[in-house]
Short mmCIF file of C-alpha atoms (C1' of nucleotides) in Angstrom, two decimals:
data_model
loop_
_atom_site.label_atom_id
_atom_site.label_comp_id
_atom_site.label_asym_id
_atom_site.label_seq_id
_atom_site.Cartn_x
_atom_site.Cartn_y
_atom_site.Cartn_z
CA MET A 14 0.23 -0.14 -0.27
CA ARG A 15 1.32 4.10 -0.51
CA ILE A 16 1.95 6.62 2.18
CA GLY A 17 -1.99 7.59 2.20
CA GLU A 18 -3.50 4.48 3.07
CA LEU A 19 -0.77 3.21 5.23
CA ALA A 20 -1.51 7.07 7.28
CA GLU A 21 -5.69 6.47 7.23
CA ARG A 22 -5.06 2.86 8.51
CA ALA A 23 -3.35 3.89 11.25
CA GLY A 24 -5.09 7.30 11.93
CA THR A 25 -2.05 9.34 11.47
CA THR A 26 -1.01 11.64 8.70
CA THR A 27 1.27 11.44 5.94
CA ARG A 28 3.86 13.87 7.40
CA THR A 29 4.13 11.87 10.46
CA LEU A 30 4.71 8.81 8.17
CA ARG A 31 7.46 11.05 6.35
CA TYR A 32 9.10 12.10 9.58
CA TYR A 33 9.48 8.45 11.39
CA GLU A 34 11.42 7.71 7.97
CA SER A 35 13.36 10.96 8.34
CA ARG A 36 14.82 9.94 12.21
CA GLY A 37 15.08 6.29 11.14
CA LEU A 38 11.88 4.16 12.22
CA LEU A 39 9.52 2.52 9.20
CA THR A 40 11.75 2.76 6.32
CA ALA A 41 9.37 2.57 3.01
CA ARG A 42 10.56 0.54 -0.05
CA ARG A 43 10.05 2.41 -3.54
CA THR A 44 8.20 2.30 -6.78
CA GLU A 45 9.63 2.56 -9.70
CA GLN A 46 8.04 6.25 -9.58
CA GLY A 47 9.82 6.72 -6.25
CA HIS A 48 6.39 6.67 -4.18
CA ARG A 49 6.37 4.82 -0.96
CA THR A 50 5.24 1.24 -0.44
CA TYR A 51 4.71 -0.35 2.95
CA ASP A 52 2.85 -3.71 3.96
CA GLU A 53 1.07 -4.94 6.81
CA ASN A 54 3.93 -6.04 8.75
CA ASP A 55 5.04 -1.83 8.13
CA LEU A 56 1.26 -1.24 9.57
CA ARG A 57 2.10 -3.34 12.57
CA LEU A 58 5.06 -1.44 13.34
CA LEU A 59 3.66 1.88 13.16
CA GLN A 60 0.69 1.09 15.20
CA GLN A 61 3.27 -0.32 17.68
CA ILE A 62 5.14 3.22 17.46
CA ARG A 63 1.75 4.71 17.85
CA THR A 64 0.78 3.13 20.83
CA LEU A 65 3.56 3.90 23.12
CA GLN A 66 3.78 7.56 21.38
CA ASP A 67 -0.38 7.58 23.35
CA PHE A 68 1.43 6.31 26.52
CA GLY A 69 3.96 9.63 26.35
CA PHE A 70 6.92 7.80 24.90
CA GLU A 71 9.55 9.88 22.65
CA LEU A 72 9.55 8.33 19.48
CA GLU A 73 13.86 7.35 20.80
CA GLU A 74 12.09 5.32 23.08
CA THR A 75 10.17 3.36 20.64
CA ARG A 76 13.01 2.58 18.46
CA PRO A 77 13.67 -0.90 20.68
CA PHE A 78 10.33 -2.00 19.87
CA VAL A 79 10.48 -1.07 16.41
CA ASP A 80 13.90 -3.24 16.43
CA CYS A 81 12.95 -6.15 18.09
CA LEU A 82 9.66 -6.35 15.67
CA ARG A 83 11.90 -6.10 12.64
CA ALA A 84 14.15 -9.04 14.09
CA GLY A 85 10.90 -10.94 13.54
CA HIS A 86 9.63 -10.89 17.42
CA PRO A 87 6.01 -11.36 17.63
CA ALA A 88 5.74 -8.66 19.97
CA GLY A 89 7.88 -5.28 20.16
CA ASP A 90 8.08 -5.79 23.75
CA ALA A 91 9.69 -9.47 23.44
CA CYS A 92 13.42 -8.02 23.67
CA PRO A 93 15.05 -7.04 26.82
CA ALA A 94 16.08 -3.61 25.29
CA SER A 95 12.09 -2.92 24.88
CA ILE A 96 11.69 -4.43 28.92
CA ALA A 97 14.38 -1.95 29.62
CA VAL A 98 12.73 1.15 28.64
CA TYR A 99 9.18 -0.07 30.37
CA ARG A 100 11.10 -0.03 33.19
CA ARG A 101 12.52 3.21 33.08
CA LYS A 102 9.38 4.77 31.70
CA VAL A 103 7.73 2.78 34.82
CA ALA A 104 10.00 4.64 37.00
CA GLU A 105 10.19 8.22 35.27
CA LEU A 106 6.53 8.32 35.48
CA ASP A 107 6.18 7.76 39.25
CA GLY A 108 9.01 10.10 39.89
CA LEU A 109 7.01 12.61 37.82
CA ILE A 110 3.62 11.58 39.29
CA GLU A 111 5.17 11.83 42.95
CA GLN A 112 6.45 15.66 42.30
CA LEU A 113 3.26 16.22 40.81
CA ARG A 114 1.52 15.12 43.74
CA ALA A 115 3.87 17.24 45.80
CA VAL A 116 2.85 20.62 43.99
CA ARG A 117 -0.90 19.58 43.81
CA ALA A 118 -0.78 19.72 47.86
CA GLU A 119 1.03 23.15 48.04
CA VAL A 120 -0.68 24.71 45.30
CA GLY A 121 -3.86 23.16 47.12
CA ALA A 122 -3.31 24.70 50.60
CA GLN A 123 -2.46 27.61 48.67
CA LEU A 124 -5.83 28.36 47.49
CA LEU A 125 -7.44 27.39 50.84
CA ARG A 126 -4.65 29.47 52.10
CA ALA A 127 -6.08 32.74 49.83
CA GLU A 128 -9.74 32.16 50.10
CA ALA A 129 -9.96 32.32 53.63
CA GLU A 130 -8.12 35.63 53.63
CA LEU A 131 -10.08 37.23 51.41
CA PRO A 132 -11.97 40.24 52.24
CA LEU A 133 -14.85 39.04 50.30
CA GLY A 134 -14.96 35.69 51.61
CA PRO A 135 -14.96 32.68 49.57
CA GLU A 136 -18.58 31.80 49.70
CA PRO A 137 -17.69 28.04 48.24
CA ARG A 138 -21.09 27.17 48.64
CA CYS A 139 -22.67 29.82 46.25
CA GLU A 140 -23.28 29.13 42.81
CA LEU A 141 -24.04 32.78 41.50
CA GLY A 142 -21.76 34.34 39.31
CA THR A 143 -19.76 35.94 41.54
CA GLU A 144 -16.26 37.96 41.26
CA TRP A 145 -13.87 35.63 40.33
CA ASP A 146 -16.21 33.23 38.38
CA THR A 147 -16.84 35.74 36.17
CA GLU A 148 -13.26 36.12 35.88
CA THR A 149 -12.83 32.21 35.23
CA ALA A 150 -15.57 32.02 33.02
CA GLU A 151 -13.82 35.15 30.81
CA THR A 152 -10.37 33.56 31.23
CA THR A 153 -11.05 29.74 30.67
CA GLU A 154 -11.50 28.49 27.22
CA GLY A 155 -14.58 26.16 27.43
CA ARG A 156 -13.96 24.04 30.39
CA ARG A 157 -17.14 22.48 30.04
CA GLY A 158 -16.56 21.79 26.37
CA MET B 4 19.31 48.20 41.89
CA ARG B 5 20.85 47.00 38.48
CA ILE B 6 19.39 43.82 36.48
CA GLY B 7 22.73 42.22 37.68
CA GLU B 8 22.13 42.21 41.13
CA LEU B 9 18.60 41.71 40.61
CA ALA B 10 18.92 38.67 38.73
CA GLU B 11 21.29 36.87 41.36
CA ARG B 12 19.44 38.07 44.99
CA ALA B 13 16.40 36.16 42.53
CA GLY B 14 18.72 33.27 41.66
CA THR B 15 17.85 34.10 37.85
CA THR B 16 19.56 35.43 34.89
CA THR B 17 19.62 38.63 33.32
CA ARG B 18 18.21 36.87 30.40
CA THR B 19 15.56 35.98 32.09
CA LEU B 20 14.98 39.74 33.87
CA ARG B 21 15.37 40.93 30.50
CA TYR B 22 12.68 38.08 28.48
CA TYR B 23 9.83 39.26 31.46
CA GLU B 24 10.17 42.88 30.60
CA SER B 25 9.61 41.97 27.05
CA ARG B 26 6.36 39.86 27.77
CA GLY B 27 4.96 43.09 29.90
CA LEU B 28 5.90 41.00 33.46
CA LEU B 29 8.17 43.20 35.76
CA THR B 30 8.76 46.30 33.68
CA ALA B 31 12.03 48.55 34.62
CA ARG B 32 12.70 52.44 35.17
CA ARG B 33 15.98 53.91 33.47
CA THR B 34 18.68 55.52 34.40
CA GLU B 35 20.13 58.01 32.34
CA GLN B 36 22.50 56.28 30.47
CA GLY B 37 19.68 53.38 29.80
CA HIS B 38 20.35 51.02 32.07
CA ARG B 39 17.28 49.35 33.92
CA THR B 40 16.82 50.14 37.42
CA TYR B 41 14.68 47.93 40.24
CA ASP B 42 14.00 48.11 43.56
CA GLU B 43 13.02 45.78 46.76
CA ASN B 44 9.44 45.63 45.50
CA ASP B 45 10.50 44.32 42.05
CA LEU B 46 12.31 41.69 43.80
CA ARG B 47 9.24 41.16 45.66
CA LEU B 48 7.39 40.73 42.09
CA LEU B 49 10.14 38.36 40.78
CA GLN B 50 10.07 36.16 43.68
CA GLN B 51 6.50 35.60 43.07
CA ILE B 52 6.86 34.59 39.61
CA ARG B 53 9.65 32.16 40.03
CA THR B 54 7.72 30.44 42.78
CA LEU B 55 4.81 30.01 40.48
CA GLN B 56 7.45 29.06 37.73
CA ASP B 57 9.14 26.29 40.06
CA PHE B 58 5.35 24.90 40.64
CA GLY B 59 4.72 24.58 37.02
CA PHE B 60 2.77 27.65 36.03
CA GLU B 61 3.03 29.10 32.75
CA LEU B 62 4.39 33.01 32.80
CA GLU B 63 0.87 34.33 31.62
CA GLU B 64 -0.41 32.53 34.43
CA THR B 65 1.78 34.24 36.83
CA ARG B 66 0.91 37.99 35.59
CA PRO B 67 -2.61 37.65 38.03
CA PHE B 68 -0.28 37.46 40.59
CA VAL B 69 2.29 40.01 39.53
CA ASP B 70 -1.37 42.29 38.97
CA CYS B 71 -2.44 42.02 41.90
CA LEU B 72 1.15 43.03 43.67
CA ARG B 73 1.07 45.74 41.86
CA ALA B 74 -2.23 46.82 42.83
CA GLY B 75 -0.69 46.95 46.14
CA HIS B 76 -2.14 43.79 48.06
CA PRO B 77 0.46 42.47 50.30
CA ALA B 78 0.00 39.18 48.58
CA GLY B 79 -0.29 37.93 45.21
CA ASP B 80 -2.82 35.80 45.78
CA ALA B 81 -5.25 37.94 47.91
CA CYS B 82 -7.10 38.29 44.22
CA PRO B 83 -9.65 36.82 42.66
CA ALA B 84 -8.33 36.48 39.57
CA SER B 85 -5.21 34.67 41.13
CA ILE B 86 -7.66 32.37 43.01
CA ALA B 87 -8.84 31.45 39.93
CA VAL B 88 -5.67 30.76 38.77
CA TYR B 89 -4.69 28.33 41.64
CA ARG B 90 -8.37 26.64 41.42
CA ARG B 91 -7.57 26.07 37.50
CA LYS B 92 -4.27 24.55 38.02
CA VAL B 93 -5.60 22.07 41.24
CA ALA B 94 -8.18 21.25 38.67
CA GLU B 95 -5.55 20.76 35.83
CA LEU B 96 -2.91 18.98 37.77
CA ASP B 97 -5.81 16.27 39.58
CA GLY B 98 -6.16 15.79 35.82
CA LEU B 99 -2.77 15.20 34.57
CA ILE B 100 -2.30 13.19 37.88
CA GLU B 101 -4.98 10.42 37.17
CA GLN B 102 -4.23 10.47 32.98
CA LEU B 103 -0.26 9.48 34.49
CA ARG B 104 -1.44 7.12 36.82
CA ALA B 105 -3.40 5.42 34.03
CA VAL B 106 -0.58 5.09 32.01
CA ARG B 107 1.58 4.21 34.65
CA ALA B 108 -0.84 1.25 35.38
CA GLU B 109 -0.91 0.02 31.98
CA VAL B 110 3.18 0.42 31.14
CA GLY B 111 3.53 -1.37 34.44
CA ALA B 112 0.72 -3.89 33.81
CA GLN B 113 3.12 -4.39 30.06
CA LEU B 114 6.22 -4.60 31.99
CA LEU B 115 5.15 -7.45 33.73
CA ARG B 116 3.57 -9.56 31.17
CA ALA B 117 6.48 -9.12 28.85
CA GLU B 118 9.24 -9.96 31.63
CA ALA B 119 7.02 -12.87 32.12
CA GLU B 120 7.15 -14.05 28.49
CA LEU B 121 11.06 -13.39 27.89
CA PRO B 122 11.84 -17.09 27.05
CA LEU B 123 15.41 -16.22 28.97
CA GLY B 124 13.47 -15.78 32.27
CA PRO B 125 13.18 -12.33 34.35
CA GLU B 126 14.83 -13.36 37.18
CA PRO B 127 13.74 -10.58 39.53
CA ARG B 128 15.24 -11.84 42.27
CA CYS B 129 18.74 -11.82 40.55
CA GLU B 130 20.75 -8.72 40.59
CA LEU B 131 24.00 -10.20 38.36
CA GLY B 132 25.01 -8.50 35.21
CA THR B 133 22.11 -9.87 32.98
CA GLU B 134 21.62 -8.87 29.63
CA TRP B 135 19.00 -6.19 29.70
CA ASP B 136 20.90 -4.60 32.96
CA THR B 137 23.84 -4.21 30.73
CA GLU B 138 22.12 -2.80 28.06
CA THR B 139 20.25 -0.31 30.49
CA ALA B 140 23.91 0.62 31.82
CA GLU B 141 24.74 1.75 28.13
CA THR B 142 21.79 3.72 27.29
CA THR B 143 21.05 5.34 30.61
CA GLU B 144 23.46 8.54 31.42
CA GLY B 145 24.32 8.57 35.16
CA ARG B 146 21.21 7.41 36.17
CA ARG B 147 23.43 7.18 39.76
CA GLY B 148 24.35 10.84 39.16
"C1'" DT C 23 45.29 55.04 27.36
"C1'" DC C 24 44.10 50.37 28.27
"C1'" DT C 25 41.49 46.70 30.41
"C1'" DT C 26 37.80 45.23 33.26
"C1'" DG C 27 33.22 44.84 34.18
"C1'" DC C 28 28.89 45.72 33.30
"C1'" DC C 29 25.36 47.39 30.62
"C1'" DC C 30 22.65 47.82 26.17
"C1'" DT C 31 19.86 45.45 21.46
"C1'" DG C 32 19.02 42.50 18.05
"C1'" DA C 33 18.46 38.45 16.65
"C1'" DC C 34 19.30 33.09 16.17
"C1'" DG C 35 19.48 28.76 18.82
"C1'" DT C 36 17.14 25.25 21.30
"C1'" DC C 37 14.19 20.79 22.30
"C1'" DG C 38 10.00 17.13 19.78
"C1'" DG C 39 6.52 16.28 16.81
"C1'" DC C 40 4.91 17.06 13.78
"C1'" DG C 41 1.56 21.12 10.16
"C1'" DT C 42 1.40 23.89 6.74
"C1'" DC C 43 3.04 25.79 1.91
"C1'" DA C 44 5.70 25.31 -2.56
"C1'" DA C 45 7.00 23.47 -6.70
"C1'" DG C 46 6.65 20.20 -8.74
"C1'" DG C 47 5.73 14.47 -11.45
"C1'" DC C 48 2.77 10.99 -12.67
"C1'" DC C 49 -1.14 8.67 -14.08
"C1'" DT C 50 -6.31 8.52 -14.62
"C1'" DA C 51 -10.40 9.82 -16.27
"C1'" DC C 52 -13.42 13.56 -18.95
"C1'" DG D 8 -5.84 19.30 -23.42
"C1'" DT D 9 -6.71 19.28 -18.95
"C1'" DA D 10 -8.10 18.80 -14.40
"C1'" DG D 11 -8.04 15.97 -10.35
"C1'" DG D 12 -6.03 13.05 -7.02
"C1'" DC D 13 -1.87 11.04 -5.19
"C1'" DC D 14 3.01 11.39 -4.81
"C1'" DT D 15 7.60 13.67 -4.17
"C1'" DT D 16 11.64 16.81 -2.16
"C1'" DG D 17 12.27 21.02 0.17
"C1'" DA D 18 11.86 24.67 3.52
"C1'" DC D 19 9.70 27.65 7.12
"C1'" DG D 20 6.54 27.72 11.15
"C1'" DC D 21 5.03 26.47 15.84
"C1'" DC D 22 5.22 26.33 21.24
"C1'" DG D 23 7.61 28.18 25.96
"C1'" DA D 24 11.21 30.13 28.25
"C1'" DC D 25 15.04 31.10 28.10
"C1'" DG D 26 20.77 30.37 26.04
"C1'" DT D 27 24.06 31.92 23.76
"C1'" DC D 28 26.63 34.76 20.76
"C1'" DA D 29 27.48 39.83 17.90
"C1'" DG D 30 28.35 44.14 18.48
"C1'" DG D 31 28.68 48.30 20.79
"C1'" DG D 32 28.62 51.75 24.85
"C1'" DC D 33 29.98 53.92 29.38
"C1'" DA D 34 32.47 54.67 33.13
"C1'" DA D 35 36.33 53.14 36.97
"C1'" DG D 36 40.63 51.59 38.10
"C1'" DA D 37 45.98 50.40 37.01
#
DNA sequence: TCTTGCCCTGACGTCGGCGTCAAGGCCTAC
DNA sequence: GTAGGCCTTGACGCCGACGTCAGGGCAAGA
């Protein structure tokens, strides 16, 4: 299949596929006219990349998985190098989550303190259009969208 | 004081201060030679910005706090607009943390499955230099540094 | 006088993962 | 012949918060 069909079947764009090729992932064969040609195996590679990207993996981090599939393994994570990436990612996520939880606690505490010190009073149960609610509605883009 | 001294006292750089000025935060008076001049109040504004930046706030999100201090309030979060930013940030953090926890759970599960399916066996209790440990050491830059 | 040190403005570089435009080629249908 | 649709390469744009370099000014000390 050609690049447009592969992109559509994988739910991505041709630009993305050319970018992956420029990075050395997902290289393509060529027709006589110079058009890129892909097969079902390339689709599997691409799906592997996309799945990991959705998880927040950087492109470079997907490389071991692609290499693993290219080497003939049934799954991209059937190789030690891929598992090493998994491990690093889990550790990274754990660290990040803990960091964000600390920030969330700090900001939450500041919010409570600042609300309590507001001279006008926070009135948390009141759902009328108070001053800060109005301001929120002006600066927030579709929090309900 | 001049820009170099303010930057040093706030633990930042002159480039950063000029950048803040270009964004309309932390504007400075000028000497006859055109040099920027700051006072103690500017230091407080800057410290407010830096604190929020450390929390992961974008520069634009610090603007209400700065405006609040400029308006003469004793704290940057003594104004409704600042509190609105706090609220949005807390909600944003909660959403992000939940999202990361979901990804972490998924990646963790994939890791366990992949380890179990490794033909060589994961041997989780073994701390010898196994294949993937070696590979990790090659591709990870100073995990102990 | 010459160096040192601080300051100025302007502008390009960085990082990731593409989006988007420009300019052109090839094949097919009308 | 020509319009449409798919493909090609090349290259600039984007976002955020600056880093870094170029080229120049001004004042104090040796």
